[in-house]
Amino acid sequence: MGKKRVAIVGSGQTLHRSRRPDVNGQELIHEAVQAALSDADLTLADIDAIVIGNMDHFEGINYVDCWSVDGSGGWMKPVIKLTTGGTTGSTLSIGGYHMVASGLFEKVLIIGWEKNSESDTTGAITTAFDPIWDRLVFAGAISGLAVEAQAYMARYGATDRDAARVAVRDRRHACKNPHAQLRQEVTIEQVLASPMLADPIHLLDVCPRTDGACAVIMANEDVAEKLCPTPDWIWGTANRHSYTYLADVNFGALDSMAGAAKELFAKTGIKEPRKQLQVIELYQPYSFAGIIWIEDLGLVPRGKGAEYIWSGATDLGGELPINPSGGVIACNPIGATGLIRCAEVSLQMMGRAGERQVPEVELGLSTGFGGCMWTDMMLHGKRKPE
Amino acid sequence: MTDVELMVIRSVGGGQPFKYAVGEHGSRFFHELKEHRRIVGIKCPKCGKVYVPPRRVCGPCFAEMKEYVEVGPGGRIGTFTILRYAFIDPETGKQKPVPYGYGFIKFDGADTLFQHYIDIEDESRLKIGARVEPVFAPQRQGTIRDIEYFRVVD
Amino acid sequence: MDKVAIIGIGMTKIEADKRGDTFADMAWEAVNLALADAHMTIAEVDNVVTTSNDFWDGRTISCMAVGDATGAGQGKNTSCVEGDGTFGAFYGLTRILSGAYGTTLVTAHSKGSESVSSLITNAALDPIYDRALGLDMVTACALQARAYMHRHGVKPEDLARVSVKNHGNALRNPLAQLPLKLTVEDVLRSEMIADPLHLLDCSPVSDGCCAIILANEQRARRSARQPVWVTGVSCCADAYYLGDRDLAVPRSLAQAAKRAYAMAGIHDPAREVQVAEVYDAFTYQELMWIEGLGLAEAGGAKDRLERGDFDLEGPLPVNPSGGLLGGHPVIAAGLYRMAEAVKQLRGEAGSYQVDGAKVAVAQGLNGLCGQSHCVWTLDNRS
């Protein structure tokens, strides 16, 4: 036992909306679980363990792993909660991977969820940060991102117009994704005219607040191909949650993404990501990140991100589509968001991404972001890894 | 679906009273700030980096730090933004008054940044690299508010 | 299951109020104790799993506070489990069994002194149906205690004996918060907190941090320390709503224990287990969990306790460390149980050593009334 190769054999998402008053948290979770089980043609009896996560202060419920058992299907099963803030969803996908790869569990159900409508999102995010040093000034995720954008712009001369092009791309992609919350295109002018939240981030540059859940089923190599004709194989994972104090961060570049990418690519044989990857679901909570972080990924040299975006290379139909699902700008149930990136890449690898399918995929990357500018990432492949 | 009204139940489940330990390093910082209007950082014996606020561990070196170093009080804007949207401050439960300047200040002699308000009476003066100095509260109590805000002095 | 061992442990003293320590300070202390214990440097830690609870710590993303102190700043792969430390260690174990890492540093911490525990645990109650009733961990557990006592004819004196034993054991454990010489009368006369639980039936809510280092077989055999092998481990969660469960029956614990024992090849735990560190947040829980762990028949723990079977000198010492009654840093609690079991199997428990102990069981739990359990079986033989 031990050291099994792992594949995603099914996934499910709720129809993500700004508010889901028709369901309580348990019911929201259950919707995604039912969708995933149905997708994989399995029942709860087939599931050997559950890994679940969300960001506690959004719903104000303690010991969520225990509370959620009715909705998650965890009754009389091993249930573990992972939580790392915005990276929770991707942390969960990595968690599910290790649980299955360990050989202890054949099939694991991974659930990420959030009912952001149930609290003040910015207030809750602010409580993530140090109460003594950071909370006085900190204004939720947007403030931490705006300062990054300012630093990058000062160094490389990018503009909010460049960033708006990223928002336009993702919002257009989202129109082909029935799960996405925001399915209406925006223009560059609309983005720039939308209210300024924190200079230079406009309302339409940034993720919405969403109620939603996502469930992913991973299985080991002994059963994956029996359960799914074209499973999505997990080639590797890496993460960096390197900063503890927000003000220690080297703003203007995403060190954690550079570090995680370097490790992941080295151990999976990715030497030229632009050529070897066919799709990326990037946890990109605001538009500027779409310019900055692709440099940290090593797709383009430092300072060349905007040019690459304007070339159309990252649009569906381009050389390397990013966020064919519409990404985080179109939909952000925080505890689920990172897991949705994973689920979306799995759909791409399985050839089941419908209208948002990228043709001829071999390898895809899903990432997670959150906390003190942290990064998680996972490499997915159509074929089994060595 | 149903014709029953969809209900909401209010709870302050997330809002709990706390008393957070500041620790010896933070306590030293606040003592110096309150009593002497001095800013202190701490220096890593391995990499030499000066961290503000002071804390026990240099993360990258995984080394314990003991050497306090006075920094500032002036410095430069490392990065900043201007907050314009209203949100509920979780510490007070009230809406945060906006707009306000949110800055990451590099004190002279420090290698890391320090978060605080920046005065935005003239927004155009907020630039990365601009020189700033702290405005101290006349009555100080040993908290982050002993600095009221930073103002641009360029 | 591939062989994995615990090769290092570090525990801070358990105290009512570590006023001078931040979470990071506690973690730094425990991690360095564990590294020193393992004769390891942080460079040899391949990945890190921290365990914390956002409510208890008063910050969502509670793991952020201990990043630098646990090696995250060194560019290591890290993650965080929210639950008892036994669950954190479980995830840390899978990250070795998956082949990804050779060693995992696991930490678990909380500072009960920083919050109002009844409000923190009230937040575990479902906001729609139960929270407004004002239940908290103590009152919910009082319900369970009453159910258990009624089911098996357990008396307040039986509960009190657990308190006498554990606070007495704590006299020999320099890390314990509450070493006390008690009589059964002392416990019964202590203030009634929530019937039938007296003050001395309840653990305190404490501050503390524990760290352990897990290693795969190859790394464990190279270790300077005698490895303590993980022979079995399993977790199981029961239903959430208190009314959906038979509170007198530790069903999920029994299942987790059964599976752990099966992995370990333990067929008769009551005879084969030589020392147990269990989650005695309340006196009645020690009795219930002893039974759920198969160390006594249902309802039979009280008689074995009265006979002295679970005393330090008895055939099956339970909580020789003093357990949680001796000091209870929530979240870290189960990891302390594991660390204490490791001390026993290494022969390093000093004046509370269980002589010749080779096989131990350590148990942790999460949720109200022991809803979700994680059971570990440990063995010092290769």
mmCIF file of N, CA and C in Angstrom, chain B residues 58-107:
data_model
loop_
_atom_site.group_PDB
_atom_site.id
_atom_site.type_symbol
_atom_site.label_atom_id
_atom_site.label_comp_id
_atom_site.label_asym_id
_atom_site.label_seq_id
_atom_site.Cartn_x
_atom_site.Cartn_y
_atom_site.Cartn_z
ATOM 1 N N CYS B 58 13.185 35.157 12.340
ATOM 2 C CA CYS B 58 13.386 35.491 10.932
ATOM 3 C C CYS B 58 12.934 34.267 10.156
ATOM 4 N N GLY B 59 11.840 34.386 9.420
ATOM 5 C CA GLY B 59 11.250 33.236 8.743
ATOM 6 C C GLY B 59 12.181 32.542 7.768
ATOM 7 N N PRO B 60 12.780 33.305 6.830
ATOM 8 C CA PRO B 60 13.648 32.645 5.862
ATOM 9 C C PRO B 60 14.866 31.954 6.497
ATOM 10 N N CYS B 61 15.405 32.514 7.565
ATOM 11 C CA CYS B 61 16.576 31.912 8.211
ATOM 12 C C CYS B 61 16.187 30.911 9.287
ATOM 13 N N PHE B 62 14.942 30.933 9.726
ATOM 14 C CA PHE B 62 14.477 30.135 10.859
ATOM 15 C C PHE B 62 15.434 30.367 12.031
ATOM 16 N N ALA B 63 15.687 31.655 12.310
ATOM 17 C CA ALA B 63 16.632 32.001 13.357
ATOM 18 C C ALA B 63 15.972 32.944 14.347
ATOM 19 N N GLU B 64 16.361 32.820 15.610
ATOM 20 C CA GLU B 64 15.821 33.695 16.635
ATOM 21 C C GLU B 64 16.581 35.016 16.612
ATOM 22 N N MET B 65 15.839 36.108 16.721
ATOM 23 C CA MET B 65 16.447 37.440 16.676
ATOM 24 C C MET B 65 16.406 38.067 18.060
ATOM 25 N N LYS B 66 17.481 38.782 18.402
ATOM 26 C CA LYS B 66 17.532 39.414 19.724
ATOM 27 C C LYS B 66 18.000 40.857 19.674
ATOM 28 N N GLU B 67 18.573 41.268 18.568
ATOM 29 C CA GLU B 67 19.196 42.593 18.497
ATOM 30 C C GLU B 67 18.189 43.633 18.035
ATOM 31 N N TYR B 68 17.727 44.460 18.968
ATOM 32 C CA TYR B 68 16.805 45.537 18.609
ATOM 33 C C TYR B 68 17.605 46.677 17.973
ATOM 34 N N VAL B 69 16.986 47.293 17.000
ATOM 35 C CA VAL B 69 17.635 48.381 16.267
ATOM 36 C C VAL B 69 16.642 49.525 16.135
ATOM 37 N N GLU B 70 17.096 50.750 16.428
ATOM 38 C CA GLU B 70 16.174 51.863 16.227
ATOM 39 C C GLU B 70 16.116 52.179 14.739
ATOM 40 N N VAL B 71 14.933 52.436 14.221
ATOM 41 C CA VAL B 71 14.763 52.797 12.803
ATOM 42 C C VAL B 71 13.901 54.048 12.712
ATOM 43 N N GLY B 72 13.885 54.646 11.514
ATOM 44 C CA GLY B 72 13.054 55.836 11.287
ATOM 45 C C GLY B 72 13.453 56.990 12.193
ATOM 46 N N PRO B 73 12.513 57.820 12.656
ATOM 47 C CA PRO B 73 11.076 57.672 12.441
ATOM 48 C C PRO B 73 10.601 58.011 11.035
ATOM 49 N N GLY B 74 11.439 58.652 10.249
ATOM 50 C CA GLY B 74 11.025 58.937 8.879
ATOM 51 C C GLY B 74 11.224 57.705 8.013
ATOM 52 N N GLY B 75 10.694 57.783 6.821
ATOM 53 C CA GLY B 75 10.861 56.671 5.894
ATOM 54 C C GLY B 75 10.316 57.039 4.530
ATOM 55 N N ARG B 76 10.141 56.000 3.708
ATOM 56 C CA ARG B 76 9.583 56.233 2.372
ATOM 57 C C ARG B 76 8.373 55.335 2.154
ATOM 58 N N ILE B 77 7.511 55.748 1.246
ATOM 59 C CA ILE B 77 6.361 54.897 0.893
ATOM 60 C C ILE B 77 6.881 53.720 0.071
ATOM 61 N N GLY B 78 6.680 52.508 0.561
ATOM 62 C CA GLY B 78 7.070 51.303 -0.173
ATOM 63 C C GLY B 78 6.022 50.978 -1.214
ATOM 64 N N THR B 79 4.758 50.995 -0.782
ATOM 65 C CA THR B 79 3.624 50.910 -1.693
ATOM 66 C C THR B 79 2.406 51.449 -0.947
ATOM 67 N N PHE B 80 1.337 51.678 -1.671
ATOM 68 C CA PHE B 80 0.187 52.316 -1.022
ATOM 69 C C PHE B 80 -1.058 52.100 -1.884
ATOM 70 N N THR B 81 -2.200 52.435 -1.344
ATOM 71 C CA THR B 81 -3.409 52.587 -2.132
ATOM 72 C C THR B 81 -4.327 53.555 -1.392
ATOM 73 N N ILE B 82 -5.381 53.964 -2.053
ATOM 74 C CA ILE B 82 -6.383 54.799 -1.401
ATOM 75 C C ILE B 82 -7.692 54.020 -1.394
ATOM 76 N N LEU B 83 -8.170 53.742 -0.206
ATOM 77 C CA LEU B 83 -9.385 52.954 -0.035
ATOM 78 C C LEU B 83 -10.599 53.823 -0.261
ATOM 79 N N ARG B 84 -11.469 53.397 -1.160
ATOM 80 C CA ARG B 84 -12.630 54.229 -1.439
ATOM 81 C C ARG B 84 -13.969 53.542 -1.176
ATOM 82 N N TYR B 85 -13.943 52.238 -0.910
ATOM 83 C CA TYR B 85 -15.242 51.584 -0.741
ATOM 84 C C TYR B 85 -15.521 51.344 0.735
ATOM 85 N N ALA B 86 -16.770 51.408 1.094
ATOM 86 C CA ALA B 86 -17.145 51.285 2.503
ATOM 87 C C ALA B 86 -17.241 49.820 2.894
ATOM 88 N N PHE B 87 -16.799 49.504 4.081
ATOM 89 C CA PHE B 87 -16.967 48.143 4.588
ATOM 90 C C PHE B 87 -17.060 48.209 6.100
ATOM 91 N N ILE B 88 -17.502 47.097 6.703
ATOM 92 C CA ILE B 88 -17.650 47.058 8.160
ATOM 93 C C ILE B 88 -16.304 46.695 8.781
ATOM 94 N N ASP B 89 -15.830 47.523 9.659
ATOM 95 C CA ASP B 89 -14.597 47.227 10.394
ATOM 96 C C ASP B 89 -14.917 46.136 11.420
ATOM 97 N N PRO B 90 -14.267 44.964 11.319
ATOM 98 C CA PRO B 90 -14.639 43.880 12.225
ATOM 99 C C PRO B 90 -14.273 44.175 13.673
ATOM 100 N N GLU B 91 -13.353 45.098 13.880
ATOM 101 C CA GLU B 91 -12.947 45.404 15.250
ATOM 102 C C GLU B 91 -13.957 46.305 15.954
ATOM 103 N N THR B 92 -14.688 47.103 15.203
ATOM 104 C CA THR B 92 -15.632 48.034 15.830
ATOM 105 C C THR B 92 -17.072 47.716 15.492
ATOM 106 N N GLY B 93 -17.270 46.941 14.437
ATOM 107 C CA GLY B 93 -18.629 46.651 13.991
ATOM 108 C C GLY B 93 -19.266 47.798 13.241
ATOM 109 N N LYS B 94 -18.505 48.869 13.047
ATOM 110 C CA LYS B 94 -19.072 50.031 12.357
ATOM 111 C C LYS B 94 -18.415 50.181 10.986
ATOM 112 N N GLN B 95 -19.076 50.980 10.174
ATOM 113 C CA GLN B 95 -18.521 51.206 8.849
ATOM 114 C C GLN B 95 -17.226 52.011 8.962
ATOM 115 N N LYS B 96 -16.251 51.580 8.176
ATOM 116 C CA LYS B 96 -14.961 52.263 8.167
ATOM 117 C C LYS B 96 -15.124 53.578 7.392
ATOM 118 N N PRO B 97 -14.663 54.686 7.942
ATOM 119 C CA PRO B 97 -14.792 55.947 7.201
ATOM 120 C C PRO B 97 -13.839 55.986 6.005
ATOM 121 N N VAL B 98 -14.361 56.195 4.827
ATOM 122 C CA VAL B 98 -13.536 56.236 3.612
ATOM 123 C C VAL B 98 -13.754 57.576 2.915
ATOM 124 N N PRO B 99 -12.827 58.067 2.072
ATOM 125 C CA PRO B 99 -11.612 57.364 1.674
ATOM 126 C C PRO B 99 -10.488 57.495 2.697
ATOM 127 N N TYR B 100 -9.548 56.548 2.668
ATOM 128 C CA TYR B 100 -8.355 56.732 3.490
ATOM 129 C C TYR B 100 -7.144 56.172 2.770
ATOM 130 N N GLY B 101 -5.989 56.694 3.136
ATOM 131 C CA GLY B 101 -4.746 56.248 2.518
ATOM 132 C C GLY B 101 -4.175 55.083 3.302
ATOM 133 N N TYR B 102 -3.843 54.025 2.595
ATOM 134 C CA TYR B 102 -3.334 52.802 3.223
ATOM 135 C C TYR B 102 -1.917 52.618 2.712
ATOM 136 N N GLY B 103 -0.958 52.660 3.615
ATOM 137 C CA GLY B 103 0.415 52.640 3.167
ATOM 138 C C GLY B 103 1.266 51.570 3.791
ATOM 139 N N PHE B 104 2.282 51.187 3.049
ATOM 140 C CA PHE B 104 3.318 50.293 3.546
ATOM 141 C C PHE B 104 4.594 51.125 3.554
ATOM 142 N N ILE B 105 5.041 51.448 4.751
ATOM 143 C CA ILE B 105 6.137 52.400 4.920
ATOM 144 C C ILE B 105 7.441 51.666 5.188
ATOM 145 N N LYS B 106 8.498 52.073 4.486
ATOM 146 C CA LYS B 106 9.825 51.534 4.806
ATOM 147 C C LYS B 106 10.535 52.586 5.646
ATOM 148 N N PHE B 107 10.636 52.307 6.945
ATOM 149 C CA PHE B 107 11.379 53.211 7.826
ATOM 150 C C PHE B 107 12.844 53.229 7.416
#
